[in-house]
Coordinates of C-alpha atoms in Angstrom, one line a residue:
M18 CA -10.5 14.6 -14.2
G19 CA -12.6 11.8 -15.7
G20 CA -12.2 12.6 -19.4
A21 CA -9.9 10.6 -21.8
S22 CA -6.9 12.3 -23.2
S23 CA -3.7 11.5 -25.1
C24 CA -0.4 10.9 -23.5
D25 CA 0.8 14.3 -24.8
S26 CA -2.2 16.0 -23.3
L27 CA -1.5 14.4 -20.0
V28 CA 2.0 15.7 -20.0
A29 CA 0.8 19.1 -21.1
A30 CA -1.8 19.1 -18.4
C31 CA 0.7 18.3 -15.7
M32 CA 3.1 21.0 -16.9
S33 CA 0.2 23.5 -17.1
S34 CA -0.9 22.6 -13.6
A35 CA 2.6 23.3 -12.3
S36 CA 3.0 26.6 -14.2
H37 CA -0.4 27.9 -13.1
S38 CA 0.2 27.4 -9.4
S39 CA -0.5 30.6 -7.6
G40 CA 2.3 32.6 -6.0
D41 CA 0.7 32.1 -2.6
R42 CA 0.8 28.4 -3.0
L43 CA 4.5 28.4 -3.9
T44 CA 5.1 30.7 -1.0
Q45 CA 3.3 28.3 1.3
F46 CA 5.4 25.5 -0.1
D47 CA 8.6 27.4 0.5
T48 CA 7.6 28.2 4.0
R49 CA 7.0 24.6 4.8
R50 CA 10.3 23.7 3.2
S51 CA 12.1 26.3 5.2
R52 CA 11.1 24.5 8.4
I53 CA 12.7 21.3 7.1
W54 CA 16.0 22.6 5.6
P55 CA 17.5 24.1 8.8
R56 CA 17.5 20.7 10.3
R57 CA 19.1 19.2 7.3
S58 CA 21.7 22.0 7.4
R59 CA 22.5 21.1 11.0
L60 CA 22.9 17.5 10.1
V61 CA 25.2 18.3 7.2
N62 CA 27.2 20.7 9.3
N63 CA 27.5 18.2 12.1
C64 CA 28.5 15.5 9.6
S65 CA 31.1 17.8 8.1
L66 CA 32.5 18.6 11.5
H67 CA 32.7 15.0 12.5
G68 CA 34.1 14.2 9.1
S69 CA 36.8 16.8 9.4
Q70 CA 37.8 15.6 12.9
A71 CA 37.9 12.0 11.7
S72 CA 40.0 13.1 8.7
S73 CA 42.4 14.9 11.1
R74 CA 42.8 11.7 13.1
N75 CA 43.4 9.7 9.9
N76 CA 46.0 12.2 8.7
K77 CA 47.8 11.9 12.1
A78 CA 47.7 8.2 11.9
S79 CA 49.0 8.3 8.3
S80 CA 51.8 10.6 9.3
S81 CA 52.9 8.4 12.1
L82 CA 52.9 5.3 9.9
F83 CA 54.5 6.7 6.8
E84 CA 56.1 9.9 8.0
S85 CA 55.1 11.6 4.8
N86 CA 52.4 14.0 6.0
N87 CA 53.6 17.1 7.8
T88 CA 50.3 19.0 7.9
F89 CA 50.1 19.1 11.7
S90 CA 53.8 19.3 12.5
N91 CA 53.7 23.1 12.7
P92 CA 52.7 24.3 16.3
K93 CA 51.2 27.5 14.9
Q94 CA 49.1 25.5 12.5
R95 CA 47.8 23.3 15.4
R96 CA 46.8 26.3 17.5
F97 CA 45.0 27.8 14.5
N98 CA 43.1 24.5 13.9
R99 CA 42.1 24.3 17.5
A100 CA 40.8 27.9 17.5
S101 CA 39.0 27.4 14.2
T102 CA 37.3 24.2 15.4
S103 CA 36.3 25.7 18.7
G104 CA 34.7 28.7 16.9
Q105 CA 32.8 26.3 14.6
V106 CA 31.5 24.2 17.5
T107 CA 30.3 27.4 19.3
T108 CA 28.5 28.7 16.2
L109 CA 26.9 25.3 15.6
E110 CA 25.7 25.1 19.2
M111 CA 24.1 28.6 18.9
E112 CA 22.4 27.7 15.7
K113 CA 21.2 24.4 17.2
D114 CA 19.7 26.2 20.3
A115 CA 18.0 28.8 18.0
M116 CA 16.5 26.1 15.8
V117 CA 15.2 24.0 18.7
S118 CA 13.4 27.0 20.2
K119 CA 11.8 27.7 16.8
K120 CA 10.8 24.1 16.0
P121 CA 7.0 23.7 16.3
P122 CA 5.7 20.8 18.4
F123 CA 4.6 17.8 16.3
E124 CA 0.9 16.9 16.6
P125 CA -0.3 13.8 14.7
R126 CA -3.2 14.6 12.4
R127 CA -6.3 12.4 12.0
V128 CA -6.8 10.5 8.7
V129 CA -10.2 9.6 7.3
V130 CA -11.5 7.6 4.3
T131 CA -13.7 9.8 2.0
G132 CA -13.7 7.7 -1.2
M133 CA -13.2 4.2 -2.6
G134 CA -12.7 2.6 -6.0
V135 CA -12.4 -1.0 -7.0
E136 CA -12.0 -3.3 -10.0
T137 CA -12.9 -6.8 -9.0
P138 CA -14.4 -10.1 -10.3
L139 CA -17.5 -9.2 -8.3
G140 CA -18.0 -5.6 -9.4
H141 CA -16.5 -2.3 -10.6
D142 CA -17.7 -0.1 -7.8
P143 CA -17.6 -0.5 -4.0
H144 CA -21.3 -0.8 -3.6
T145 CA -21.9 -3.6 -6.2
F146 CA -18.8 -5.3 -5.0
Y147 CA -19.9 -5.4 -1.4
D148 CA -23.5 -6.3 -2.2
N149 CA -22.2 -9.4 -4.0
L150 CA -20.0 -10.3 -1.0
L151 CA -23.0 -10.0 1.4
L152 CA -25.0 -12.3 -0.9
G153 CA -22.2 -14.9 -0.9
N154 CA -21.7 -14.7 -4.6
S155 CA -18.5 -16.1 -6.0
G156 CA -16.4 -14.4 -8.7
I157 CA -14.3 -17.4 -9.4
S158 CA -14.7 -19.2 -12.7
H159 CA -12.9 -21.0 -15.5
I160 CA -10.1 -18.9 -17.2
E161 CA -11.3 -17.5 -20.6
S162 CA -8.5 -15.0 -21.5
F163 CA -6.2 -17.8 -22.8
D164 CA -6.0 -21.5 -23.4
C165 CA -5.0 -23.1 -20.2
S166 CA -6.0 -26.6 -20.9
A167 CA -2.4 -27.9 -20.4
F168 CA -2.2 -26.4 -16.8
P169 CA -3.3 -28.3 -13.7
T170 CA -5.1 -25.2 -12.5
R171 CA -7.6 -23.7 -14.9
I172 CA -9.6 -21.4 -12.7
A173 CA -9.2 -17.8 -11.3
G174 CA -11.0 -14.8 -10.1
E175 CA -10.9 -13.3 -13.6
I176 CA -12.5 -10.0 -14.5
K177 CA -14.6 -10.9 -17.5
S178 CA -15.6 -7.4 -18.6
F179 CA -13.8 -4.1 -18.1
S180 CA -14.0 -0.7 -19.7
T181 CA -11.7 2.3 -19.5
Q182 CA -14.1 4.5 -21.5
G183 CA -14.0 8.1 -20.3
L184 CA -11.2 7.4 -17.9
V185 CA -8.2 6.4 -19.9
A186 CA -7.3 7.5 -23.4
P187 CA -7.8 4.8 -26.0
K188 CA -4.2 5.0 -27.2
L189 CA -2.9 4.5 -23.7
S190 CA -5.4 1.7 -23.1
K191 CA -3.8 -0.3 -25.9
R192 CA -0.3 0.2 -24.6
M193 CA -0.7 -0.2 -20.9
D194 CA -0.6 -3.4 -18.8
K195 CA -3.9 -4.3 -17.2
F196 CA -2.5 -3.7 -13.7
M197 CA -2.0 -0.1 -14.7
L198 CA -5.4 0.2 -16.3
Y199 CA -7.1 -1.2 -13.2
L200 CA -5.1 1.2 -11.0
L201 CA -6.0 4.3 -13.1
T202 CA -9.7 3.5 -13.3
A203 CA -10.0 2.5 -9.6
G204 CA -8.2 5.7 -8.6
K205 CA -10.5 7.9 -10.6
K206 CA -13.5 6.1 -9.3
A207 CA -12.3 6.7 -5.8
L208 CA -12.2 10.4 -6.6
E209 CA -15.7 10.2 -8.1
D210 CA -16.9 8.3 -5.0
G211 CA -15.4 11.0 -2.8
V212 CA -17.2 13.8 -4.9
V213 CA -13.9 15.3 -5.9
T214 CA -15.1 17.1 -8.9
E215 CA -13.0 19.4 -11.1
D216 CA -14.2 22.4 -9.2
V217 CA -13.4 20.7 -5.9
M218 CA -9.9 19.7 -7.1
A219 CA -9.3 23.2 -8.3
E220 CA -9.3 24.2 -4.6
F221 CA -6.8 21.5 -3.6
D222 CA -3.1 22.4 -3.0
K223 CA -1.7 19.9 -5.5
S224 CA 1.7 20.0 -3.9
R225 CA 0.1 18.4 -0.9
C226 CA -1.8 15.7 -2.8
G227 CA -0.1 12.3 -3.5
V228 CA -0.5 8.9 -5.0
L229 CA 0.8 5.7 -3.4
I230 CA -0.6 2.6 -5.2
G231 CA 1.6 -0.4 -5.5
S232 CA 1.8 -3.8 -7.3
A233 CA 3.3 -7.1 -6.4
M234 CA 3.9 -8.2 -10.0
G235 CA 3.9 -5.0 -12.0
G236 CA 3.4 -5.1 -15.8
M237 CA 4.2 -8.8 -16.3
K238 CA 2.1 -9.0 -19.5
V239 CA 3.9 -6.0 -21.1
F240 CA 7.3 -7.5 -20.1
Y241 CA 6.2 -11.0 -21.4
D242 CA 5.2 -9.5 -24.8
A243 CA 8.5 -7.7 -25.0
L244 CA 10.4 -11.0 -24.5
E245 CA 8.3 -12.6 -27.3
A246 CA 9.1 -9.7 -29.6
L247 CA 12.8 -9.9 -28.7
K248 CA 12.8 -13.5 -30.0
I249 CA 12.3 -11.9 -33.5
S250 CA 14.3 -8.7 -33.0
Y251 CA 14.9 -5.9 -30.5
R252 CA 13.4 -3.7 -33.2
K253 CA 10.0 -5.3 -32.6
M254 CA 10.0 -4.3 -28.9
S255 CA 7.7 -1.5 -27.8
P256 CA 9.4 1.6 -26.4
F257 CA 6.9 1.5 -23.6
C258 CA 7.9 -2.1 -22.5
V259 CA 10.2 -0.9 -19.8
P260 CA 8.3 2.1 -18.3
F261 CA 4.9 0.4 -18.5
A262 CA 6.3 -2.8 -16.8
T263 CA 7.6 -1.0 -13.7
T264 CA 5.5 -1.0 -10.5
N265 CA 5.8 2.8 -9.9
M266 CA 4.5 3.9 -13.3
G267 CA 0.8 3.4 -12.4
S268 CA 1.0 5.9 -9.5
A269 CA 3.1 8.2 -11.7
M270 CA 0.6 8.2 -14.6
L271 CA -2.3 8.9 -12.3
A272 CA -0.5 11.8 -10.7
L273 CA 0.5 13.1 -14.1
D274 CA -3.1 13.0 -15.2
L275 CA -4.3 14.8 -12.0
G276 CA -1.4 17.2 -11.7
W277 CA -0.7 16.0 -8.1
M278 CA 2.8 16.9 -7.1
G279 CA 3.0 15.5 -3.5
P280 CA 4.4 12.1 -2.5
N281 CA 4.3 9.7 -5.4
Y282 CA 5.8 6.2 -5.5
S283 CA 4.9 2.5 -5.2
I284 CA 5.7 -0.2 -2.7
S285 CA 6.0 -3.9 -3.7
T286 CA 5.9 -6.3 -0.8
A287 CA 4.3 -9.3 -2.5
C288 CA 0.7 -9.9 -1.3
A289 CA 1.0 -7.4 1.6
T290 CA 1.5 -4.5 -0.9
G291 CA -1.9 -2.9 -0.5
N292 CA -1.7 -2.6 3.2
F293 CA 1.9 -1.3 3.1
C294 CA 0.8 1.4 0.7
I295 CA -2.3 2.4 2.7
L296 CA -0.3 2.7 6.0
N297 CA 2.5 4.7 4.4
A298 CA 0.0 7.0 2.6
A299 CA -1.7 7.6 6.0
N300 CA 1.6 8.4 7.6
H301 CA 2.3 11.1 5.0
I302 CA -0.9 12.8 6.1
T303 CA -0.3 12.2 9.8
R304 CA 3.1 13.8 9.7
G305 CA 1.8 16.8 7.8
E306 CA 3.5 16.0 4.5
A307 CA 0.2 15.7 2.6
D308 CA -3.5 16.5 2.9
V309 CA -4.9 14.0 0.4
M310 CA -3.6 10.6 -0.8
L311 CA -4.9 8.0 -3.2
C312 CA -3.5 4.7 -2.1
G313 CA -3.9 0.9 -2.5
G314 CA -2.8 -1.8 -4.8
S315 CA -3.3 -3.4 -8.3
D316 CA -2.3 -6.6 -10.0
S317 CA -3.2 -8.6 -13.1
V318 CA -1.2 -11.7 -13.9
I319 CA -3.8 -14.2 -15.1
I320 CA -1.6 -14.9 -18.1
P321 CA 0.4 -18.1 -19.0
I322 CA 3.6 -17.0 -17.2
G323 CA 1.7 -15.8 -14.1
L324 CA -0.4 -19.0 -13.8
G325 CA 2.6 -21.2 -14.6
G326 CA 4.8 -19.5 -12.0
F327 CA 2.3 -20.1 -9.2
V328 CA 1.6 -23.6 -10.4
A329 CA 5.4 -24.2 -10.2
C330 CA 5.2 -23.0 -6.6
R331 CA 2.6 -25.6 -5.9
A332 CA 0.5 -22.9 -4.3
L333 CA -2.8 -23.0 -6.4
S334 CA -6.0 -25.0 -5.9
E335 CA -6.7 -27.6 -8.6
N336 CA -10.4 -27.8 -7.9
N337 CA -11.3 -27.2 -11.5
D338 CA -14.6 -29.1 -11.6
D339 CA -16.4 -26.6 -9.4
P340 CA -14.6 -23.2 -9.5
T341 CA -16.9 -21.5 -7.0
K342 CA -16.0 -24.1 -4.4
A343 CA -12.3 -23.9 -4.9
S344 CA -11.4 -21.1 -2.5
R345 CA -12.4 -22.3 1.0
P346 CA -10.5 -20.7 3.8
W347 CA -10.3 -22.7 7.1
D348 CA -12.2 -25.6 5.5
S349 CA -10.6 -29.0 5.8
N350 CA -10.8 -29.6 2.1
R351 CA -8.9 -26.6 1.0
D352 CA -6.0 -27.3 -1.4
G353 CA -4.4 -23.9 -2.2
F354 CA -5.4 -20.4 -3.2
V355 CA -7.2 -19.2 -6.3
M356 CA -5.5 -16.4 -8.2
G357 CA -7.5 -13.3 -8.8
E358 CA -7.0 -9.9 -10.4
G359 CA -8.1 -6.3 -9.8
A360 CA -7.4 -3.1 -7.9
G361 CA -8.5 -1.3 -4.8
V362 CA -8.0 2.4 -4.0
L363 CA -8.8 4.5 -1.0
L364 CA -9.1 8.2 -0.9
L365 CA -7.5 9.3 2.4
E366 CA -7.8 12.9 3.7
E367 CA -6.7 14.8 6.7
L368 CA -9.8 15.2 8.9
E369 CA -10.0 19.0 8.8
H370 CA -9.3 19.1 5.1
A371 CA -12.2 16.7 4.5
K372 CA -14.6 18.6 6.9
K373 CA -13.8 21.9 5.2
R374 CA -14.9 20.7 1.8
G375 CA -18.0 18.9 3.3
A376 CA -16.8 15.4 2.4
T377 CA -18.7 12.3 3.5
I378 CA -16.5 10.4 5.9
Y379 CA -16.8 6.7 5.7
A380 CA -14.4 5.7 8.4
E381 CA -11.3 6.8 10.2
F382 CA -7.9 5.2 9.7
L383 CA -6.4 4.6 13.1
G384 CA -3.0 3.0 12.3
G385 CA -1.1 -0.1 11.5
S386 CA 2.2 -1.9 11.4
F387 CA 4.6 -4.0 9.4
T388 CA 6.8 -6.9 10.5
C389 CA 8.9 -9.6 8.9
D390 CA 8.9 -13.3 9.8
A391 CA 12.6 -13.7 8.9
Y392 CA 11.9 -17.4 8.5
H393 CA 11.2 -18.7 5.0
I394 CA 10.7 -17.5 1.4
T395 CA 7.0 -18.6 1.3
E396 CA 6.1 -20.5 4.4
P397 CA 4.8 -18.7 7.6
R398 CA 6.6 -19.0 10.9
P399 CA 5.4 -22.0 12.8
D400 CA 5.0 -20.0 16.0
G401 CA 3.2 -17.1 14.3
A402 CA 5.4 -14.7 16.1
G403 CA 5.7 -12.3 13.1
V404 CA 1.9 -12.0 12.7
I405 CA 1.3 -11.6 16.5
L406 CA 3.9 -8.9 16.6
A407 CA 2.3 -7.1 13.6
I408 CA -1.1 -7.1 15.3
E409 CA 0.2 -5.9 18.6
K410 CA 2.2 -3.1 17.0
A411 CA -0.8 -2.1 15.0
L412 CA -2.9 -1.8 18.2
A413 CA -0.2 0.2 19.8
H414 CA 0.1 2.5 16.8
A415 CA -3.7 3.0 16.7
G416 CA -3.8 3.7 20.4
I417 CA -6.5 1.1 21.2
S418 CA -6.7 -2.1 23.2
K419 CA -7.3 -5.6 21.8
E420 CA -10.8 -5.5 23.3
D421 CA -11.7 -2.7 21.0
I422 CA -11.3 -5.0 17.9
N423 CA -14.5 -6.9 17.2
Y424 CA -14.0 -7.5 13.4
V425 CA -11.1 -9.0 11.5
N426 CA -10.9 -9.2 7.7
A427 CA -8.3 -12.0 7.6
H428 CA -5.6 -12.7 5.0
A429 CA -6.8 -16.3 4.9
T430 CA -6.0 -17.5 1.4
S431 CA -7.2 -21.1 1.6
T432 CA -3.8 -22.7 2.0
P433 CA -3.3 -25.5 4.4
A434 CA -0.6 -23.9 6.5
G435 CA -1.3 -20.2 6.2
D436 CA -4.9 -20.3 7.3
L437 CA -4.1 -22.1 10.5
K438 CA -1.1 -19.9 11.4
E439 CA -3.1 -16.7 11.1
Y440 CA -6.1 -18.2 13.0
H441 CA -3.8 -19.2 15.9
A442 CA -2.3 -15.7 15.9
L443 CA -5.8 -14.1 16.0
S444 CA -6.9 -16.5 18.7
H445 CA -3.8 -15.6 20.7
C446 CA -4.5 -11.9 20.4
F447 CA -8.3 -11.7 20.5
G448 CA -9.6 -15.2 21.5
Q449 CA -11.1 -14.0 24.7
N450 CA -13.4 -11.5 23.0
P451 CA -16.8 -13.1 22.6
E452 CA -17.9 -10.4 20.1
L453 CA -15.1 -11.0 17.6
R454 CA -16.1 -12.0 14.1
V455 CA -13.6 -13.1 11.4
N456 CA -14.0 -13.6 7.7
S457 CA -12.1 -13.9 4.5
T458 CA -13.0 -12.0 1.3
K459 CA -10.8 -14.3 -0.7
S460 CA -13.4 -17.1 -0.3
M461 CA -15.4 -15.2 -3.0
I462 CA -12.9 -13.3 -5.2
G463 CA -9.7 -15.4 -4.8
H464 CA -6.3 -13.9 -4.0
L465 CA -5.7 -10.6 -5.8
L466 CA -2.0 -10.6 -4.8
G467 CA -0.7 -7.0 -4.4
A468 CA -4.3 -5.7 -4.7
S469 CA -5.8 -8.0 -2.1
G470 CA -5.0 -5.8 1.0
A471 CA -6.5 -2.7 -0.7
V472 CA -9.7 -4.5 -2.0
E473 CA -10.1 -6.0 1.5
A474 CA -9.7 -2.6 3.1
V475 CA -12.6 -1.5 0.9
A476 CA -14.6 -4.4 2.2
T477 CA -13.6 -3.5 5.8
V478 CA -14.8 0.1 5.4
Q479 CA -18.0 -1.1 3.7
A480 CA -18.6 -3.4 6.7
I481 CA -18.2 -0.3 9.0
K482 CA -20.6 1.7 6.8
T483 CA -23.3 -0.9 6.4
G484 CA -23.2 -2.7 9.7
W485 CA -23.0 -6.1 7.9
V486 CA -20.1 -8.5 7.6
H487 CA -20.0 -10.8 4.7
P488 CA -20.0 -14.6 5.0
N489 CA -17.2 -17.2 4.7
I490 CA -18.6 -19.2 1.8
N491 CA -17.5 -22.8 1.3
L492 CA -16.8 -23.3 5.1
E493 CA -18.7 -26.5 5.0
N494 CA -16.3 -28.8 6.9
P495 CA -14.2 -26.6 9.2
D496 CA -10.7 -27.6 10.0
K497 CA -10.6 -29.4 13.4
A498 CA -8.0 -27.0 14.6
V499 CA -10.4 -24.0 14.2
D500 CA -13.0 -22.8 16.6
T501 CA -15.9 -21.7 14.4
K502 CA -17.2 -19.5 17.2
L503 CA -14.9 -16.8 16.0
L504 CA -15.7 -17.2 12.3
V505 CA -18.6 -15.7 10.4
G506 CA -20.8 -18.5 9.0
L507 CA -22.2 -19.2 5.6
K508 CA -24.6 -16.2 5.8
K509 CA -23.9 -12.5 6.4
E510 CA -24.2 -11.2 9.9
R511 CA -25.1 -8.0 11.6
L512 CA -22.3 -6.3 13.5
D513 CA -21.9 -3.0 15.2
I514 CA -18.1 -2.6 14.5
K515 CA -16.1 -0.8 17.2
A516 CA -12.8 -1.2 15.4
A517 CA -11.8 -3.4 12.5
L518 CA -8.4 -5.0 11.7
S519 CA -7.4 -6.1 8.2
N520 CA -4.4 -8.5 7.7
S521 CA -2.2 -9.0 4.7
F522 CA 0.9 -11.2 4.4
G523 CA 3.2 -11.9 1.6
F524 CA 6.1 -14.0 0.3
G525 CA 9.3 -13.1 2.0
G526 CA 7.7 -13.1 5.4
Q527 CA 6.0 -9.7 5.0
N528 CA 3.3 -9.1 7.6
S529 CA 1.0 -6.1 7.8
S530 CA -2.1 -5.1 9.9
I531 CA -4.1 -2.0 9.5
I532 CA -7.0 -0.7 11.6
F533 CA -10.2 1.3 10.7
A534 CA -13.0 2.5 13.0
P535 CA -16.2 4.4 12.6
Y536 CA -15.6 8.2 12.6
K537 CA -16.7 9.9 15.7

């Protein structure tokens, strides 16, 4: 699981895993599939029936218009068609009644968090990462990976040191984009944190294990390098430039390494990506389509084209003189977000599956939701209706009331408009709750784009585990439109969390809210 291997050995391992699956497992898979296919058959048959009836009507219309189609002019043929159709309908109705009586009732399954993995500017494991958050340490500094002296923004939440040793083969490490390397290492660390050893994994039904880790930007560095090579000749381009630039390939490579054959894809919804992936992964477990899912997000675009693109959007802070003070959600001196990089991955399991293997359960995933502002490419809705709807739908999906939420890890990116719109939405939904505490992880690590929701989900679960919520650093001169009674101060605070909500929003008006709670 943790050892490095070549690309060929990864492929061979995946094929070997598939070929050595037991007959019982395949039988179980076929049995599950047999419950699904009859419904599909009914849909196909119904569609075929409706299609044939529509075709008959079209043929009649065609005949009356052009008098060239005599298919239904013969009375015997019409009687035969009526009898045939009647028999088909009767048969379909009998099959439908039989299938309905056999269909088992749907019972949603509980989903729990049993492992976490991160790559962040403040640490490469969830414990170091959260300890630094509780101390109020900042991971934002001057960019060192390239010369950015010509840019108006020269700071970021940059990961200064990173190793793939023992986790990714050296040959692959040289070829892959950083977003994919962060994804692979965080994913394997989540398995390690969940004590999924080789022996434990050998007991897993790999057809019911999946990977859903997304990216907002994908392999931008790989693609950028390919464009530079193309300026010389297409012959200089790497054959890996296309597959290693796509957002789905990280999940695919991790599944290939592990031999996991369940749901596998990625979602890209800008900076809401991590939340979207977590909720969809949980839904696969809830619906009985998987037992185990690795899910989250990863991004790494602290490169000239990435920095330049966000500068062009006029979205970034230009507080270069004091990088640690640049990200300051809800503070009146905020001037834009600070770009970060990294990955966050949760190991989600069906409750009984986790209990059976004796896993440590960190928290329970209760539910979540997605909405769209349908307003502007980058600006939030002035009335906050999309965010409010996302929160209300998340509460309904989780089956809890707004009074149950007493902690919110906010999206708050340190932008003038975004921070206030989210604050007003939170105040609208939870403002009467005197226990509510709100903070922003981005004050210390910056905005990790598609990875932000996943990394903040790790912070949320850690808050549940430890009973401590981290501070909002740099909140020295709060915006006058903000009531600081709801916000965590400059120091960490004790909090017995009943239920926690984590928000993530993205360009395009993407809104997402997910909810965790202590496992009981």
